[in-house]
Tab-separated table of C-alpha atoms in Angstrom:
chain	number	residue	atom	x	y	z
T	104	UNK	CA	108.794	116.620	113.270
T	105	UNK	CA	109.828	117.797	109.822
T	106	UNK	CA	108.309	120.877	108.248
T	107	UNK	CA	108.084	118.829	105.056
T	108	UNK	CA	104.377	118.249	104.456
T	109	UNK	CA	104.872	115.520	101.869
T	110	UNK	CA	102.776	112.402	101.943
T	111	UNK	CA	104.117	109.339	103.750
T	112	UNK	CA	106.324	107.062	101.639
T	113	UNK	CA	104.331	104.833	99.329
T	114	UNK	CA	106.125	101.726	98.133
T	115	UNK	CA	106.324	101.434	94.344
T	116	UNK	CA	104.143	98.318	94.226
T	117	UNK	CA	101.317	100.292	95.844
T	118	UNK	CA	101.774	103.350	93.619
T	119	UNK	CA	99.521	103.490	90.570
T	120	UNK	CA	101.950	105.863	88.825
T	121	UNK	CA	104.916	103.526	89.284
T	122	UNK	CA	102.967	100.464	88.165
T	123	UNK	CA	101.298	102.258	85.254
T	124	UNK	CA	104.641	103.656	84.089
T	125	UNK	CA	105.999	100.112	83.821
T	126	UNK	CA	103.515	99.626	81.003
T	127	UNK	CA	102.841	102.949	79.309
T	128	UNK	CA	106.268	104.402	80.095
T	129	UNK	CA	107.626	102.516	77.103
T	130	UNK	CA	108.037	104.788	74.051
T	131	UNK	CA	106.849	102.113	71.640
T	132	UNK	CA	103.745	101.265	73.652
T	133	UNK	CA	102.827	104.963	73.714
T	134	UNK	CA	103.255	105.250	69.950
T	135	UNK	CA	101.290	102.050	69.294
T	136	UNK	CA	98.490	103.392	71.490
T	137	UNK	CA	98.631	106.708	69.601
T	138	UNK	CA	98.185	104.845	66.323
T	139	UNK	CA	95.332	102.766	67.737
T	140	UNK	CA	93.590	105.944	68.955
T	141	UNK	CA	94.027	107.387	65.440
T	142	UNK	CA	92.216	104.298	64.120
T	143	UNK	CA	95.223	102.369	62.799
T	144	UNK	CA	94.691	98.652	63.372
T	145	UNK	CA	97.092	96.844	61.075
T	146	UNK	CA	100.669	95.784	61.759
T	147	UNK	CA	102.328	97.214	58.647
T	148	UNK	CA	100.608	100.583	58.949
T	149	UNK	CA	101.622	100.854	62.610
T	150	UNK	CA	105.173	99.950	61.645
T	151	UNK	CA	105.388	102.535	58.878
T	152	UNK	CA	103.845	105.303	61.021
T	153	UNK	CA	106.128	104.693	64.012
T	154	UNK	CA	109.408	103.529	62.464
T	155	UNK	CA	109.448	100.574	64.858
T	156	UNK	CA	111.183	97.334	63.813
T	157	UNK	CA	109.024	94.303	63.005
T	158	UNK	CA	110.391	92.340	65.965
T	159	UNK	CA	109.841	95.167	68.453
T	160	UNK	CA	106.326	95.807	67.169
T	161	UNK	CA	105.448	92.096	67.336
T	162	UNK	CA	106.788	91.902	70.903
T	163	UNK	CA	104.905	94.989	72.072
T	164	UNK	CA	101.645	93.945	70.388
T	165	UNK	CA	101.875	90.540	72.090
T	166	UNK	CA	102.457	92.187	75.475
T	167	UNK	CA	99.695	94.742	74.948
T	168	UNK	CA	97.282	91.967	73.989
T	169	UNK	CA	98.246	89.939	77.079
T	170	UNK	CA	97.741	93.022	79.271
T	171	UNK	CA	94.301	93.668	77.776
T	172	UNK	CA	95.281	96.972	76.136
T	173	UNK	CA	94.565	95.694	72.629
T	174	UNK	CA	92.350	92.972	71.266
T	175	UNK	CA	93.632	90.834	68.415
T	176	UNK	CA	91.053	90.269	65.679
T	177	UNK	CA	91.759	87.868	62.791
T	178	UNK	CA	91.071	88.901	59.201
T	179	UNK	CA	91.901	87.463	55.798
T	180	UNK	CA	92.088	89.307	52.520
T	181	UNK	CA	91.316	87.271	49.426
T	182	UNK	CA	94.259	85.082	48.431
T	183	UNK	CA	96.254	86.006	51.533
T	184	UNK	CA	97.051	84.211	54.788
T	185	UNK	CA	95.184	85.062	57.977
T	186	UNK	CA	96.467	88.207	59.685
T	187	UNK	CA	95.394	90.232	62.702
T	188	UNK	CA	94.106	93.689	63.441
T	189	UNK	CA	94.730	95.272	66.818
T	190	UNK	CA	91.933	97.290	68.344
T	191	UNK	CA	91.589	99.334	71.499
T	192	UNK	CA	89.855	97.727	74.462
T	193	UNK	CA	87.762	99.417	77.137
T	194	UNK	CA	90.857	99.249	79.352
T	195	UNK	CA	93.055	101.105	76.854
T	196	UNK	CA	90.355	103.662	76.038
T	197	UNK	CA	90.518	104.822	79.661
T	198	UNK	CA	94.104	105.944	78.916
T	199	UNK	CA	92.810	108.664	76.564
T	200	UNK	CA	93.025	111.502	79.127
T	201	UNK	CA	96.579	110.456	80.048
T	202	UNK	CA	97.756	110.285	76.437
T	203	UNK	CA	95.991	113.492	75.431
T	204	UNK	CA	97.464	115.307	78.436
T	205	UNK	CA	100.931	114.112	77.462
T	206	UNK	CA	100.322	115.249	73.873
T	207	UNK	CA	99.138	118.673	75.050
T	208	UNK	CA	102.156	118.987	77.361
T	209	UNK	CA	104.537	117.968	74.566
T	210	UNK	CA	103.190	120.623	72.211
T	211	UNK	CA	103.408	123.337	74.841
T	212	UNK	CA	106.644	122.514	76.649
T	213	UNK	CA	108.743	120.500	74.188
T	214	UNK	CA	107.743	121.551	70.685
T	215	UNK	CA	106.708	125.063	71.785
T	216	UNK	CA	104.151	125.110	68.995
T	217	UNK	CA	100.435	125.278	68.620
T	218	UNK	CA	98.911	121.800	68.633
T	219	UNK	CA	98.544	120.118	65.280
T	220	UNK	CA	95.398	118.409	66.516
T	221	UNK	CA	92.508	119.853	68.489
T	222	UNK	CA	90.068	118.088	70.772
T	223	UNK	CA	86.475	119.094	70.069
T	224	UNK	CA	83.030	118.220	71.378
T	225	UNK	CA	81.464	116.008	68.690
T	226	UNK	CA	78.027	117.595	69.226
T	227	UNK	CA	78.948	121.291	69.334
T	228	UNK	CA	82.403	121.450	67.754
T	229	UNK	CA	83.597	123.454	70.773
T	230	UNK	CA	87.306	123.029	71.604
T	231	UNK	CA	88.058	120.913	74.676
T	232	UNK	CA	90.947	120.746	77.103
T	233	UNK	CA	92.035	118.197	79.664
T	234	UNK	CA	91.284	119.264	83.213
T	235	UNK	CA	90.135	118.355	86.693
T	236	UNK	CA	86.446	117.981	87.486
T	237	UNK	CA	84.960	117.491	90.951
T	238	UNK	CA	82.076	115.148	91.810
T	239	UNK	CA	79.587	117.960	91.087
T	240	UNK	CA	80.899	118.264	87.512
T	241	UNK	CA	82.623	121.601	88.138
T	242	UNK	CA	86.089	122.329	86.765
T	243	UNK	CA	88.803	122.743	89.399
T	244	UNK	CA	91.923	124.852	88.822
T	245	UNK	CA	95.206	122.962	89.018
T	246	UNK	CA	96.489	125.056	91.945
T	247	UNK	CA	93.474	123.852	93.952
T	248	UNK	CA	94.264	120.168	93.384
T	249	UNK	CA	96.028	118.432	96.305
T	250	UNK	CA	97.106	114.833	96.770
T	251	UNK	CA	96.012	113.334	100.080
T	252	UNK	CA	96.051	109.807	101.520
T	253	UNK	CA	93.079	107.769	100.431
T	254	UNK	CA	90.328	107.190	102.967
T	255	UNK	CA	89.478	103.892	101.285
T	256	UNK	CA	90.746	100.839	103.135
């Protein structure tokens, strides 16, 4: 028996990380989600903020809508043709901790700068950080977090 205490092999199609990365591992999808979390809903504003081409943006928005990450809402400004806004769905809102963790990591380990944005509690204004919380609501230090096989069938 090996001294390696790693978990048994998990095929990619059963791995949430592998399957999730197929979707949110795309640079453009991440940037579109960033814009949507910032409140940007319109095609041209997303395009100008990200530098994405029109074709690539249209393709990603279509995919994200099909996957349920964005909802497509029609609108019409006076004298203009019908256009669409793209808004976050409940499904995409659950990605907030993932995206905010990646942002925090990028500031610390890639940019090596203080964050340009801060997460705060809307009621108290206290700064927040992404972390692990157990079922009793207590914060758990990262070195106490272990991955184990699920007991769910």
